[in-house]
Structure formats: structure tokens, C-alpha cells
Amino acid sequence: MQRRISLIPQPQQLTAADGELDLGTLGAIVADGPAEATELRSLAWLLSDLLNRGTGLRLTVTENGAVEGPVLRLRLEGERPDDFTTAAEAYRLDVAPGGVELAAAHPAGIARGIATLRQLLPADALREAPAADPVVPLVSITDEPRLRWRGVMLDVARHFQPKDFVLKMIDRAWLHRLNVVHLHLNDDQGWRFEVPSRPRLAEVASWRAATKIGHARDEAAGFEPTPHGGFFSVPDLREIASYARERHIMIVPEVNLPGHARAVLAAYPELGAGQEKPVCPTFGVFEEVLEPTQAALDFALEAYTAIGEVFDGPFVHIGGDEVPMTQWESSPVARALMEREGLEDVRGVQAWFTKAFCDHLRGMGKRVIGWDEILDGGAPDEAVVQVWRSEAYVKKAVAAGHEVVTSPEPFVYFDHYEGEGPEEPLRIHGLTTVAKVAGWEPVPPGIDESKILGVQCQLWSEYLPSPKDVEYAAFPRLAVLAEVAWTDPEVRAADSVLDRLGDHLERLHAMGIGYRPLEGPEPWQQGGTGRRERFDHHFVEHPAD
Ligand code: ACM
């Protein structure tokens, strides 16, 4: 019996015909584009490898040469659109009895079409060794994303997530036609990448001696005195960068300064204003910040240079969230800066850092993105604001002249509880069900959609200690978010993503992802009554000020 077509995200236009095509009847993958289109060839070989892995099919890649009979043709056609536009990700995919044609004007569109083609195969074709026939339904798809930025953030700082898992998440982003993987690379609890000129980041800031047991607010639970840490070496970063580049996924590296600085200051206490403290073993917001000195600024700029060089995408994230003013309020250095620069409000100290970061990164050909607190003291117009506290900040950021990535905590913080049951494993707070994500309209009423670069979900890892925990938190909510980001509202309304989710779970299962079943956790995923037991404290959305 013919399988029903069930894709996530739903393409903008899809016409199905009766019948199927066995890709085993095709002669080759033809990379049909200008001779210099190395990105196209690279995608063609990637597709060949993926088909081989899951189905055993071996299709060679040829370039524009004559091949007898039907083929799987990847065609670059028309004028190449600018990178990072919805036009760059548009594609057309035709599966007909006479072969497959995937056409786009930019290799990014070919990459998105490959993701759709992979979802047309049986779910078992997503396994790592042959487990399904290479059969796809006859269909004609014309597709283009609604929003330019469709992302997922991995927090490798609170709990280090190993490189192979980062690569897997890049693949999973690709399969869901996301185009951004944001890496949150430092926080109070650890610094996660090598900066050769600052060796104490790897030696000292990359690990902590103990970690809070249970929830940070459950003070009685104490600490587990097992060291936790890890960092990416420069070659690791290069590998992540090229893995993502091949799949047309943009890595957005975040170096979060001047707050969330406990790990930095454990390694280089002279950059702060307070007493020496170790890398933080618990979670929350801490008062330690960089002092506004030239030395601290030099440190930050060195870190931005290092990360901006290795990740060649257009954006670097400067963090900037939750920067307490307490140390600066009593710091003679901050006071002197305020007098020198004519700053009336201590928030201007953060704005001073933000401006210096933006100027430096602009000089590297980069654009800055920061959490919405960068608005509080003011930020250069070209900075993209990632709104997290509440949707009210979308309006504020747009009114202040910024483009926005919208990530409001109640809808896309996937470290929130997924269900109300007592068996859910430990989470920070909140309740963000699959249905809540599915019902979310990412562009608030009255906002000019062209100002919304896109949307992003967050996998903060305070309470996600291992890749399995991250997977449970991410899936299937990430799939639903991908549809929210990609698919136009009318198309979403016509065919609820929730009706396709059951089929999609078979794909997640085939890929070995420890997703959360829709009806609740498997016994081995539950929190139990020990260290992972559910802990509730009331979530209060940040009011807009
Ligand atoms: C954030 O959740 N502090 C960006």
C-alpha cells in the first residue's frame, strides 16, 4: 500500500500523484550546475552517502554528463540569490516516474530539498545501515521558508555536550529544514572553547569541581562532587564549522559577556571586580561581571576574534542577558568610565561593552546578535535583538530600529516542562507542551513581518546533563517549531502539524533519538524520586518594562 505523504515542516505547495518511484531504478545523481558549483557536488555526494547508509543504494554522482535513463537530478538554475534570504532556501522537487528533479537557485535550496526528499523515504531509511527500500511517492513540491532564521540553541556551557552530539544536532536541524544552530559557548558554569592565547580558559574555566544536585532552588539537596567539564579544541571547532557549512546550516557562536562571567573570572580574576571564586557549581544569575577596563575589553575582543575566525558565518552572538548592575554600581572603575563617557545610568556600562563588541565584530565583517537586555542601555541599530523575556520586547526592539529573532520563553524554551504529570523529569520550571508550540504564531500582531528575521528554540542545559536529556527536551517540540518557522500560517492552519507528528516519531525512532512520546515519558525517561525528580516552582513571565 502506498504510504501517505507526511512531512514536517509542511511544504508550502504539494501535489501528490498515485504511485511510487524506486530510486534503485535511477542511473546516477546528476549535479547539474555551473562548473564552479562545488557546493552542489558536495551536496550530491552527501545525498549519495545518506541514501547508501539507510537503503544500501549506491548512486554515483556525475556532472552534467549524459546518463542513460532516469536520474536523480540536482539542478542549480537562475540567478543566485543572496545568502541568508528565503529565496536562497527555495526549491522545487518533482518525483515522477521518469526520475527525480530537485531544482533551486542557491545550493541552500538544494540542501533543504534534500531534507524533504529524505522525509519522503520510509522512516527506516534514516537508519545508519540499510533497513528500508529506496522508494518515494510521486509528488511535486514547491517550497520556500516563511522566515529567514529558523534556529535551535544548544547550551554546551551548563552541561558540556560532546562534539559528536553537536554534529548530530546539526544533522537533525537539517532534516527539519532549520538553518541555524546557535552554540551557547560559555556561562558561569564553564567555558567551552579553546582560545590559544588564553590557555587558562581550557585549563581552569572549562570544568567545575561539583554540580548542584536537583534543582538550584532545592537548597537542601546539596552538591555532587564529581568534576564536570569539557571544551572544544580549535580543530573541533573547525570540524563543527565545516560540517555545518556542507549542510548549509549557519553556526551562530555565542560568547556571553560581560555577565555570566564566573568561569572567565575563575581563570582570570583580574578581569573582574570581586573576590576570587571557582567555576560556579550551581545555576542562576550571579553578580560577577567583567570590570569595564581595557584589559577586560581586550579579553572579550580576543575571544570574539577567535570564535569569529573559526565560524565564518555572518553572525556572532554576544549574549548580554542578565547582567546585574550591582558590581558596577560600587566600582570606581565603572564610575570613572561613566564620567569619562558621560553615561548617566549604570546600564550605560553594558551599552559601552555592547558598542565595543559591535564595532570590533563589524570590523571583522560580522553582524552582532544579543539577548534583549542589550536594548536596556541601547545598542547599535545593526545589532539583531534576540527577544526572550516576553513577546512585548519584540515591539520594543522593532520600535528601536532592530531586526529581531523571537524566542519568547513561554513558547520556545524547551528546558520547560513538557507535561503536567509528576513523572516528568527535572526541569527549570514552566509548561511548554507540543500543542502550545504548535499553536504559536511567531509574528505578534501589529509587527512588520520583515523585521522578524525568524525564530529559535532554546535547549538550556542546567537540568539537561546528557545528550539523552537534551533529546527528550528537544523532540518532538523542535519538529513542531520547525513547522512554525517554515510554513505559512494558512498552510499550517489547513493541516495541523499535530496530525503528522505520529508519522514523524517513527523517523525520530529510526534515528535513535530519545524523544518524549506524546503520551508522556517512558519509564526509563521519568524523573523518579531521586536526583531527577520533578521540582516545581512557579514560572513568572518577565513583565515588559
Ligand atoms: C536567557 O534565558 N537568560 C537568555
Coordinates of C-alpha atoms and ligand atoms in Angstrom, one line a residue:
M1 CA 0.0 0.0 0.0
Q2 CA 1.2 3.5 -0.8
R3 CA 2.5 5.4 2.2
R4 CA 0.7 8.7 2.9
I5 CA 2.9 11.7 2.5
S6 CA 3.6 13.2 5.9
L7 CA 6.3 15.9 6.1
I8 CA 7.4 18.2 8.8
P9 CA 7.6 21.1 8.1
Q10 CA 4.7 21.0 5.7
P11 CA 5.9 22.4 2.3
Q12 CA 4.1 25.5 1.1
Q13 CA 2.7 23.6 -2.0
L14 CA 2.5 19.9 -2.5
T15 CA 0.6 17.9 -5.2
A16 CA 0.7 14.2 -4.8
A17 CA 0.1 11.7 -7.6
D18 CA -0.6 8.0 -7.4
G19 CA 2.4 5.7 -7.5
E20 CA 5.9 5.5 -6.2
L21 CA 9.4 5.7 -7.7
D22 CA 12.1 3.2 -6.8
L23 CA 15.3 5.2 -6.6
G24 CA 17.1 1.9 -7.4
T25 CA 15.9 2.3 -11.0
L26 CA 17.9 5.5 -11.3
G27 CA 21.3 5.7 -13.1
A28 CA 23.0 8.4 -11.1
I29 CA 22.8 11.6 -9.2
V30 CA 23.5 14.3 -11.7
A31 CA 24.9 17.6 -10.2
D32 CA 23.7 20.0 -12.8
G33 CA 25.0 23.4 -12.3
P34 CA 27.9 25.7 -13.2
A35 CA 31.3 24.0 -13.3
E36 CA 32.3 26.1 -10.2
A37 CA 29.4 24.8 -8.1
T38 CA 31.5 22.8 -5.7
E39 CA 28.7 23.2 -3.1
L40 CA 26.3 21.4 -5.4
R41 CA 28.8 18.5 -5.9
S42 CA 29.3 18.3 -2.2
L43 CA 25.6 18.1 -1.5
A44 CA 25.2 15.5 -4.3
W45 CA 27.8 13.2 -2.6
L46 CA 26.3 13.8 0.8
L47 CA 22.9 12.7 -0.6
S48 CA 24.5 9.7 -2.2
D49 CA 26.1 8.7 1.2
L50 CA 22.9 9.2 3.1
L51 CA 20.9 7.1 0.6
N52 CA 23.5 4.4 0.8
R53 CA 23.5 4.3 4.6
G54 CA 19.8 3.9 5.0
T55 CA 18.9 1.8 2.0
G56 CA 22.1 0.3 0.6
L57 CA 21.6 2.1 -2.7
R58 CA 24.8 3.2 -4.4
L59 CA 24.2 6.1 -6.8
T60 CA 27.3 7.7 -8.2
V61 CA 27.5 11.4 -8.8
T62 CA 28.1 12.8 -12.3
E63 CA 28.3 16.3 -13.5
N64 CA 26.2 17.4 -16.4
G65 CA 27.3 14.3 -18.3
A66 CA 24.9 12.2 -20.4
V67 CA 23.5 9.4 -18.3
E68 CA 21.2 6.8 -19.9
G69 CA 17.7 6.6 -18.5
P70 CA 16.2 8.2 -15.4
V71 CA 18.3 10.0 -12.9
L72 CA 18.1 12.0 -9.6
R73 CA 19.0 15.5 -10.9
L74 CA 20.1 18.3 -8.6
R75 CA 19.9 21.4 -10.7
L76 CA 21.1 24.9 -9.8
E77 CA 19.2 27.3 -12.0
G78 CA 18.6 31.0 -12.4
E79 CA 20.4 33.9 -10.8
R80 CA 21.9 33.0 -7.4
P81 CA 20.1 34.9 -4.6
D82 CA 21.9 36.5 -1.7
D83 CA 22.9 34.1 1.1
F84 CA 20.5 34.1 4.1
T85 CA 17.4 35.0 2.2
T86 CA 14.2 33.0 1.9
A87 CA 14.8 32.9 -1.8
A88 CA 18.2 31.2 -1.2
E89 CA 16.3 28.3 0.5
A90 CA 13.5 27.9 -2.0
Y91 CA 13.4 24.7 -4.0
R92 CA 11.3 22.7 -6.3
L93 CA 11.1 18.9 -6.0
D94 CA 9.5 16.6 -8.6
V95 CA 9.3 12.9 -8.1
A96 CA 7.9 11.5 -11.4
P97 CA 8.0 8.0 -13.0
G98 CA 10.9 9.3 -15.2
G99 CA 13.1 10.3 -12.3
V100 CA 13.7 13.0 -9.6
E101 CA 14.4 16.6 -10.2
L102 CA 15.4 18.9 -7.3
A103 CA 16.0 22.5 -8.5
A104 CA 16.9 25.7 -6.7
A105 CA 18.7 28.9 -7.4
H106 CA 21.1 28.5 -4.5
P107 CA 22.8 25.4 -3.0
A108 CA 21.0 26.2 0.3
G109 CA 17.7 25.4 -1.5
I110 CA 19.1 22.1 -2.8
A111 CA 20.1 21.3 0.9
R112 CA 16.5 22.0 2.0
G113 CA 15.1 19.9 -0.8
I114 CA 17.3 17.0 0.1
A115 CA 15.9 17.2 3.6
T116 CA 12.4 16.9 2.2
L117 CA 13.4 14.0 -0.1
R118 CA 14.8 12.2 2.9
Q119 CA 11.4 12.5 4.6
L120 CA 9.7 11.1 1.6
L121 CA 11.6 7.9 2.0
P122 CA 10.4 5.3 4.5
A123 CA 11.3 6.2 8.1
D124 CA 13.7 3.3 8.3
A125 CA 15.8 4.8 5.5
L126 CA 17.0 7.3 8.2
R127 CA 18.9 4.5 9.9
E128 CA 22.7 4.2 9.9
A129 CA 22.7 0.9 7.9
P130 CA 20.4 -0.4 5.2
A131 CA 16.9 -1.1 6.6
A132 CA 14.4 0.1 4.0
D133 CA 13.8 0.2 0.3
P134 CA 14.7 3.4 -1.5
V135 CA 11.1 4.1 -2.5
V136 CA 9.4 7.5 -2.6
P137 CA 5.9 8.6 -3.5
L138 CA 5.3 10.6 -6.7
V139 CA 4.9 14.2 -5.8
S140 CA 5.5 17.7 -6.9
I141 CA 6.6 20.3 -4.2
T142 CA 7.3 24.0 -4.5
D143 CA 8.6 25.4 -1.3
E144 CA 10.3 28.4 0.4
P145 CA 10.5 29.2 4.1
R146 CA 8.4 31.9 5.6
L147 CA 11.2 33.2 7.9
R148 CA 14.9 33.5 7.3
W149 CA 16.2 32.5 10.7
R150 CA 15.0 29.1 12.0
G151 CA 17.2 28.0 14.8
V152 CA 17.9 25.8 17.7
M153 CA 20.3 26.8 20.6
L154 CA 22.4 24.2 22.3
D155 CA 23.7 25.2 25.7
V156 CA 27.1 23.4 25.9
A157 CA 28.1 25.6 28.9
R158 CA 25.9 24.5 31.8
H159 CA 26.5 20.9 30.9
F160 CA 29.1 20.2 28.2
Q161 CA 27.6 18.4 25.2
P162 CA 30.2 16.4 23.3
K163 CA 31.2 17.2 19.7
D164 CA 29.6 14.1 18.2
F165 CA 26.3 15.2 19.7
V166 CA 26.7 18.7 18.2
L167 CA 27.2 17.2 14.8
K168 CA 24.2 15.0 15.3
M169 CA 22.1 18.0 16.2
I170 CA 23.3 19.8 13.0
D171 CA 22.0 16.8 11.0
R172 CA 18.7 16.9 12.9
A173 CA 18.4 20.6 12.3
W174 CA 19.0 19.9 8.6
L175 CA 16.4 17.2 8.4
H176 CA 13.8 19.7 9.9
R177 CA 14.8 22.4 7.4
L178 CA 16.2 24.6 10.2
N179 CA 19.1 26.7 9.1
V180 CA 20.7 28.0 12.4
V181 CA 22.4 26.1 15.2
H182 CA 23.3 28.6 17.9
L183 CA 26.0 27.4 20.3
H184 CA 25.9 28.9 23.8
L185 CA 29.6 28.5 24.5
N186 CA 30.2 30.0 27.9
D187 CA 28.4 30.7 31.1
D188 CA 29.1 30.9 34.8
Q189 CA 29.4 27.1 34.9
G190 CA 32.0 26.6 32.2
W191 CA 33.9 28.0 29.2
R192 CA 33.7 25.6 26.2
F193 CA 36.2 26.5 23.6
E194 CA 40.0 26.9 23.2
V195 CA 41.5 30.3 22.8
P196 CA 45.2 29.5 22.3
S197 CA 46.3 33.0 23.6
R198 CA 44.3 32.4 26.8
P199 CA 45.3 28.9 28.0
R200 CA 43.6 29.2 31.4
L201 CA 40.2 29.1 29.7
A202 CA 40.9 25.5 28.8
E203 CA 42.8 24.7 32.0
V204 CA 40.6 26.3 34.6
A205 CA 37.4 27.7 33.1
S206 CA 36.4 24.6 31.2
W207 CA 35.5 22.5 34.3
R208 CA 33.9 22.7 37.7
A209 CA 34.6 20.6 40.7
A210 CA 31.0 19.9 41.7
T211 CA 27.4 20.3 40.4
K212 CA 24.2 21.1 42.2
I213 CA 22.0 18.1 42.8
G214 CA 18.4 18.5 41.8
H215 CA 17.0 22.0 41.3
A216 CA 19.1 25.0 42.2
R217 CA 16.3 26.2 44.4
D218 CA 16.2 23.0 46.3
E219 CA 19.0 24.0 48.6
A220 CA 18.8 21.0 50.9
A221 CA 19.8 18.7 48.1
G222 CA 23.5 19.6 48.2
F223 CA 26.2 19.1 45.6
E224 CA 27.6 16.1 43.7
P225 CA 31.4 16.4 44.0
T226 CA 32.2 14.9 40.6
P227 CA 34.1 17.1 38.2
H228 CA 32.2 18.1 35.1
G229 CA 33.6 19.8 32.0
G230 CA 35.0 19.8 28.5
F231 CA 35.8 22.1 25.8
F232 CA 36.1 22.2 22.0
S233 CA 39.7 22.5 20.7
V234 CA 40.3 24.7 17.7
P235 CA 40.3 21.6 15.3
D236 CA 37.0 20.5 17.0
L237 CA 35.5 24.0 16.2
R238 CA 36.8 23.8 12.6
E239 CA 35.2 20.4 12.2
I240 CA 31.8 21.7 13.5
A241 CA 32.1 24.7 11.2
S242 CA 32.7 22.7 8.1
Y243 CA 30.1 20.0 9.0
A244 CA 27.5 22.7 9.3
R245 CA 28.7 24.6 6.2
E246 CA 28.3 21.5 4.0
R247 CA 24.7 21.2 5.1
H248 CA 24.0 25.0 4.7
I249 CA 23.4 25.3 8.4
M250 CA 24.7 28.5 9.9
I251 CA 26.5 28.2 13.2
V252 CA 25.9 31.2 15.4
P253 CA 28.6 31.1 18.2
E254 CA 27.7 32.9 21.4
V255 CA 30.3 34.3 23.8
N256 CA 28.2 35.7 26.5
L257 CA 29.7 38.8 28.1
P258 CA 30.0 40.9 30.2
G259 CA 27.8 39.0 32.6
H260 CA 27.6 35.2 33.2
A261 CA 31.3 35.6 33.8
R262 CA 32.1 33.3 36.7
A263 CA 34.0 30.8 34.7
V264 CA 36.1 33.5 32.9
L265 CA 36.8 35.1 36.3
A266 CA 37.8 31.8 37.9
A267 CA 40.6 31.7 35.2
Y268 CA 41.4 35.4 35.0
P269 CA 40.2 37.0 38.3
E270 CA 42.0 40.3 37.4
L271 CA 39.3 41.0 34.8
G272 CA 36.6 41.3 37.5
A273 CA 35.9 43.4 40.5
G274 CA 35.1 40.9 43.2
Q275 CA 36.8 38.2 45.2
E276 CA 38.2 35.1 43.5
K277 CA 35.6 32.3 43.2
P278 CA 35.6 28.9 41.5
V279 CA 33.7 28.0 38.3
C280 CA 30.1 28.0 39.5
P281 CA 28.7 24.7 40.6
T282 CA 25.1 25.8 40.7
F283 CA 22.6 27.6 38.5
G284 CA 21.0 31.1 38.5
V285 CA 22.1 34.6 37.9
F286 CA 25.3 35.7 39.6
E287 CA 26.6 39.2 40.3
E288 CA 30.1 38.7 38.9
V289 CA 30.7 40.7 35.7
L290 CA 33.7 41.9 33.7
E291 CA 35.0 45.2 35.0
P292 CA 34.9 47.9 32.3
T293 CA 38.6 48.0 31.9
Q294 CA 40.8 47.9 28.8
A295 CA 42.1 44.6 29.9
A296 CA 38.6 43.1 30.2
L297 CA 37.6 44.5 26.9
D298 CA 40.8 43.2 25.3
F299 CA 40.0 39.7 26.6
A300 CA 36.5 39.9 25.2
L301 CA 37.6 41.1 21.8
E302 CA 40.3 38.3 21.7
A303 CA 37.6 35.7 22.3
Y304 CA 35.3 37.2 19.7
T305 CA 38.2 37.3 17.2
A306 CA 39.0 33.6 17.9
I307 CA 35.4 32.4 17.5
G308 CA 34.5 34.8 14.6
E309 CA 37.5 33.5 12.6
V310 CA 36.7 29.8 13.0
F311 CA 32.9 30.2 12.3
D312 CA 32.8 32.0 9.0
G313 CA 29.0 32.8 9.1
P314 CA 27.8 36.4 9.2
F315 CA 26.6 36.5 12.9
V316 CA 28.3 36.4 16.2
H317 CA 26.2 36.3 19.4
I318 CA 27.4 38.5 22.2
G319 CA 25.0 37.3 24.9
G320 CA 24.4 40.3 27.1
D321 CA 21.5 38.8 29.2
E322 CA 21.0 39.0 32.9
V323 CA 23.9 41.4 33.7
P324 CA 23.4 42.5 37.3
M325 CA 24.5 46.1 37.9
T326 CA 25.5 45.6 41.5
Q327 CA 29.3 45.4 41.0
W328 CA 29.4 48.3 38.6
E329 CA 27.3 50.4 41.0
S330 CA 30.0 50.3 43.5
S331 CA 33.0 50.1 41.2
P332 CA 35.3 53.1 41.0
V333 CA 36.4 51.9 37.5
A334 CA 32.8 51.9 36.3
R335 CA 32.2 55.3 37.9
A336 CA 35.3 56.7 36.1
L337 CA 34.1 55.2 32.8
M338 CA 30.6 56.8 33.3
E339 CA 32.2 60.2 33.9
R340 CA 34.6 59.9 31.0
E341 CA 31.9 58.8 28.6
G342 CA 29.1 61.0 30.0
L343 CA 26.9 57.9 31.0
E344 CA 24.0 58.9 33.2
D345 CA 22.9 55.4 34.0
V346 CA 25.0 52.4 35.1
R347 CA 23.2 50.5 32.3
G348 CA 25.3 52.6 30.0
V349 CA 28.3 50.4 31.1
Q350 CA 26.8 47.4 29.4
A351 CA 26.0 49.6 26.4
W352 CA 29.7 50.6 26.4
F353 CA 30.7 46.9 26.1
T354 CA 28.0 46.2 23.5
K355 CA 29.1 49.0 21.3
A356 CA 32.8 48.0 21.6
F357 CA 31.8 44.4 20.7
C358 CA 29.7 45.5 17.7
D359 CA 32.5 47.8 16.4
H360 CA 35.0 45.1 16.7
L361 CA 32.9 42.4 15.0
R362 CA 31.8 44.9 12.3
G363 CA 35.4 45.3 11.5
M364 CA 35.6 41.5 11.0
G365 CA 32.6 41.7 8.6
K366 CA 30.2 40.3 11.2
R367 CA 26.9 41.3 12.5
V368 CA 26.1 41.1 16.2
I369 CA 23.1 39.5 17.8
G370 CA 22.4 39.8 21.5
W371 CA 19.7 38.9 24.0
D372 CA 17.1 41.5 24.5
E373 CA 18.8 43.1 27.5
I374 CA 21.2 44.8 25.1
L375 CA 18.2 47.1 24.4
D376 CA 18.2 48.4 28.0
G377 CA 21.2 50.6 27.8
G378 CA 21.0 50.9 24.0
A379 CA 22.7 49.1 21.2
P380 CA 23.8 50.0 17.7
D381 CA 21.0 49.8 15.1
E382 CA 22.5 46.9 13.2
A383 CA 22.5 44.6 16.2
V384 CA 19.9 41.9 15.9
V385 CA 17.9 41.5 19.2
Q386 CA 17.0 38.0 20.3
V387 CA 13.9 38.5 22.3
W388 CA 13.5 36.0 25.1
R389 CA 11.9 37.7 28.2
S390 CA 8.4 38.2 26.6
E391 CA 6.9 39.0 23.3
A392 CA 6.4 42.6 24.5
Y393 CA 10.1 43.1 23.8
V394 CA 9.6 42.3 20.1
K395 CA 7.6 45.5 19.8
K396 CA 10.2 47.4 21.8
A397 CA 13.1 46.1 19.7
V398 CA 11.4 46.8 16.4
A399 CA 10.4 50.3 17.6
A400 CA 14.1 50.9 18.5
G401 CA 15.0 50.0 14.9
H402 CA 16.4 46.5 15.3
E403 CA 15.7 43.3 13.5
V404 CA 14.5 40.5 15.8
V405 CA 14.9 36.8 16.3
T406 CA 12.0 35.9 18.5
S407 CA 12.5 33.3 21.2
P408 CA 9.9 34.1 24.0
E409 CA 10.4 31.9 27.0
P410 CA 6.8 30.6 27.3
F411 CA 6.8 29.1 23.8
V412 CA 10.3 28.1 22.8
Y413 CA 12.3 27.5 25.9
F414 CA 12.5 23.7 25.6
D415 CA 14.0 23.4 29.1
H416 CA 10.5 23.9 30.4
Y417 CA 8.3 21.0 31.4
E418 CA 6.6 19.2 28.6
G419 CA 3.7 17.8 30.6
E420 CA 1.9 18.3 33.9
G421 CA 2.5 14.8 35.2
P422 CA 4.5 14.1 38.3
E423 CA 6.6 11.6 36.3
E424 CA 8.3 14.3 34.2
P425 CA 12.0 14.6 34.8
L426 CA 13.5 17.7 36.4
R427 CA 13.1 20.9 34.5
I428 CA 13.7 24.5 35.3
H429 CA 10.0 25.5 35.5
G430 CA 7.1 26.3 33.2
L431 CA 4.9 24.2 30.9
T432 CA 5.6 24.3 27.1
T433 CA 3.6 21.5 25.6
V434 CA 3.8 20.3 22.0
A435 CA 0.3 21.7 21.4
K436 CA 1.4 25.1 22.8
V437 CA 4.3 25.3 20.3
A438 CA 2.0 24.1 17.5
G439 CA -0.5 26.9 18.2
W440 CA 2.1 29.7 18.4
E441 CA 2.1 32.5 15.8
P442 CA 5.7 33.8 15.9
V443 CA 4.9 37.3 14.5
P444 CA 3.0 39.3 17.1
P445 CA 0.0 41.3 15.8
G446 CA 0.8 44.7 14.5
I447 CA 4.5 43.9 13.9
D448 CA 6.1 44.4 10.4
E449 CA 7.0 40.8 9.5
S450 CA 10.0 42.0 7.5
K451 CA 11.6 43.0 10.9
I452 CA 11.3 39.4 12.2
L453 CA 14.4 37.6 11.0
G454 CA 13.0 34.4 12.5
V455 CA 12.5 32.2 15.5
Q456 CA 14.6 30.0 17.6
C457 CA 14.1 27.4 20.3
Q458 CA 16.5 27.1 23.3
L459 CA 17.9 24.0 25.0
W460 CA 19.3 25.4 28.2
S461 CA 21.1 22.6 29.9
E462 CA 21.1 23.4 33.6
Y463 CA 18.9 20.3 34.0
L464 CA 19.8 18.5 30.8
P465 CA 23.0 16.8 31.8
S466 CA 23.4 14.4 28.9
P467 CA 22.6 14.2 25.2
K468 CA 19.7 11.9 26.1
D469 CA 18.2 14.5 28.3
V470 CA 18.6 17.1 25.6
E471 CA 16.9 14.8 23.1
Y472 CA 14.0 14.3 25.4
A473 CA 13.6 18.1 25.8
A474 CA 14.1 18.8 22.1
F475 CA 11.9 16.2 20.4
P476 CA 9.3 16.3 19.2
R477 CA 8.9 20.0 20.1
L478 CA 11.8 21.0 17.8
A479 CA 9.9 19.4 14.8
V480 CA 6.8 21.4 15.6
L481 CA 8.8 24.6 16.0
A482 CA 10.5 24.0 12.6
E483 CA 7.0 24.0 11.0
V484 CA 6.0 27.2 12.9
A485 CA 9.2 28.8 11.4
W486 CA 9.0 27.4 7.9
T487 CA 5.3 27.1 6.9
D488 CA 3.0 30.0 6.1
P489 CA 0.1 30.4 8.6
E490 CA -2.6 29.4 6.0
V491 CA -0.8 26.2 5.1
R492 CA -0.3 25.4 8.8
A493 CA -4.0 26.0 9.5
A494 CA -5.1 23.7 6.7
D495 CA -3.3 20.7 8.0
S496 CA -2.3 20.6 11.7
V497 CA 1.3 19.5 12.4
L498 CA -0.1 17.5 15.3
D499 CA -1.8 15.2 12.8
R500 CA 1.6 14.4 11.2
L501 CA 3.6 14.1 14.4
G502 CA 2.8 10.3 14.8
D503 CA 4.5 9.5 11.5
H504 CA 7.4 11.8 12.3
L505 CA 8.0 10.0 15.6
E506 CA 8.8 6.9 13.5
R507 CA 11.6 8.9 11.9
L508 CA 12.9 10.1 15.3
H509 CA 12.8 6.5 16.5
A510 CA 14.7 5.2 13.4
M511 CA 17.4 7.8 14.1
G512 CA 17.7 6.6 17.7
I513 CA 16.6 9.9 19.2
G514 CA 15.3 9.6 22.8
Y515 CA 12.3 11.7 22.1
R516 CA 9.4 12.2 24.5
P517 CA 6.4 10.1 23.5
L518 CA 3.2 12.3 23.1
E519 CA 1.5 10.5 26.0
G520 CA 4.4 11.0 28.4
P521 CA 7.8 9.7 29.3
E522 CA 8.8 6.0 29.0
P523 CA 9.5 4.5 32.5
W524 CA 13.3 5.0 31.9
Q525 CA 12.7 8.6 31.0
Q526 CA 10.8 9.5 34.1
G527 CA 12.3 11.6 36.9
G528 CA 11.6 9.0 39.6
T529 CA 12.1 10.0 43.2
G530 CA 15.8 10.7 43.2
R531 CA 18.0 13.4 41.8
R532 CA 15.9 13.8 38.6
E533 CA 12.6 14.1 40.5
R534 CA 10.3 16.8 39.3
F535 CA 10.6 20.0 41.3
D536 CA 8.0 22.8 40.8
H537 CA 8.4 26.4 41.4
H538 CA 6.2 29.0 39.9
F539 CA 7.2 30.3 36.5
V540 CA 6.5 34.0 36.1
E541 CA 7.0 35.5 32.7
H542 CA 9.2 38.6 32.7
P543 CA 7.0 41.7 32.6
A544 CA 7.7 44.2 29.9
D545 CA 9.1 47.3 31.4
Ligands
ACM1 C1 18.2 33.9 29.0 O1 17.3 33.0 29.1 N1 18.8 34.4 30.0 C2 18.6 34.4 27.7

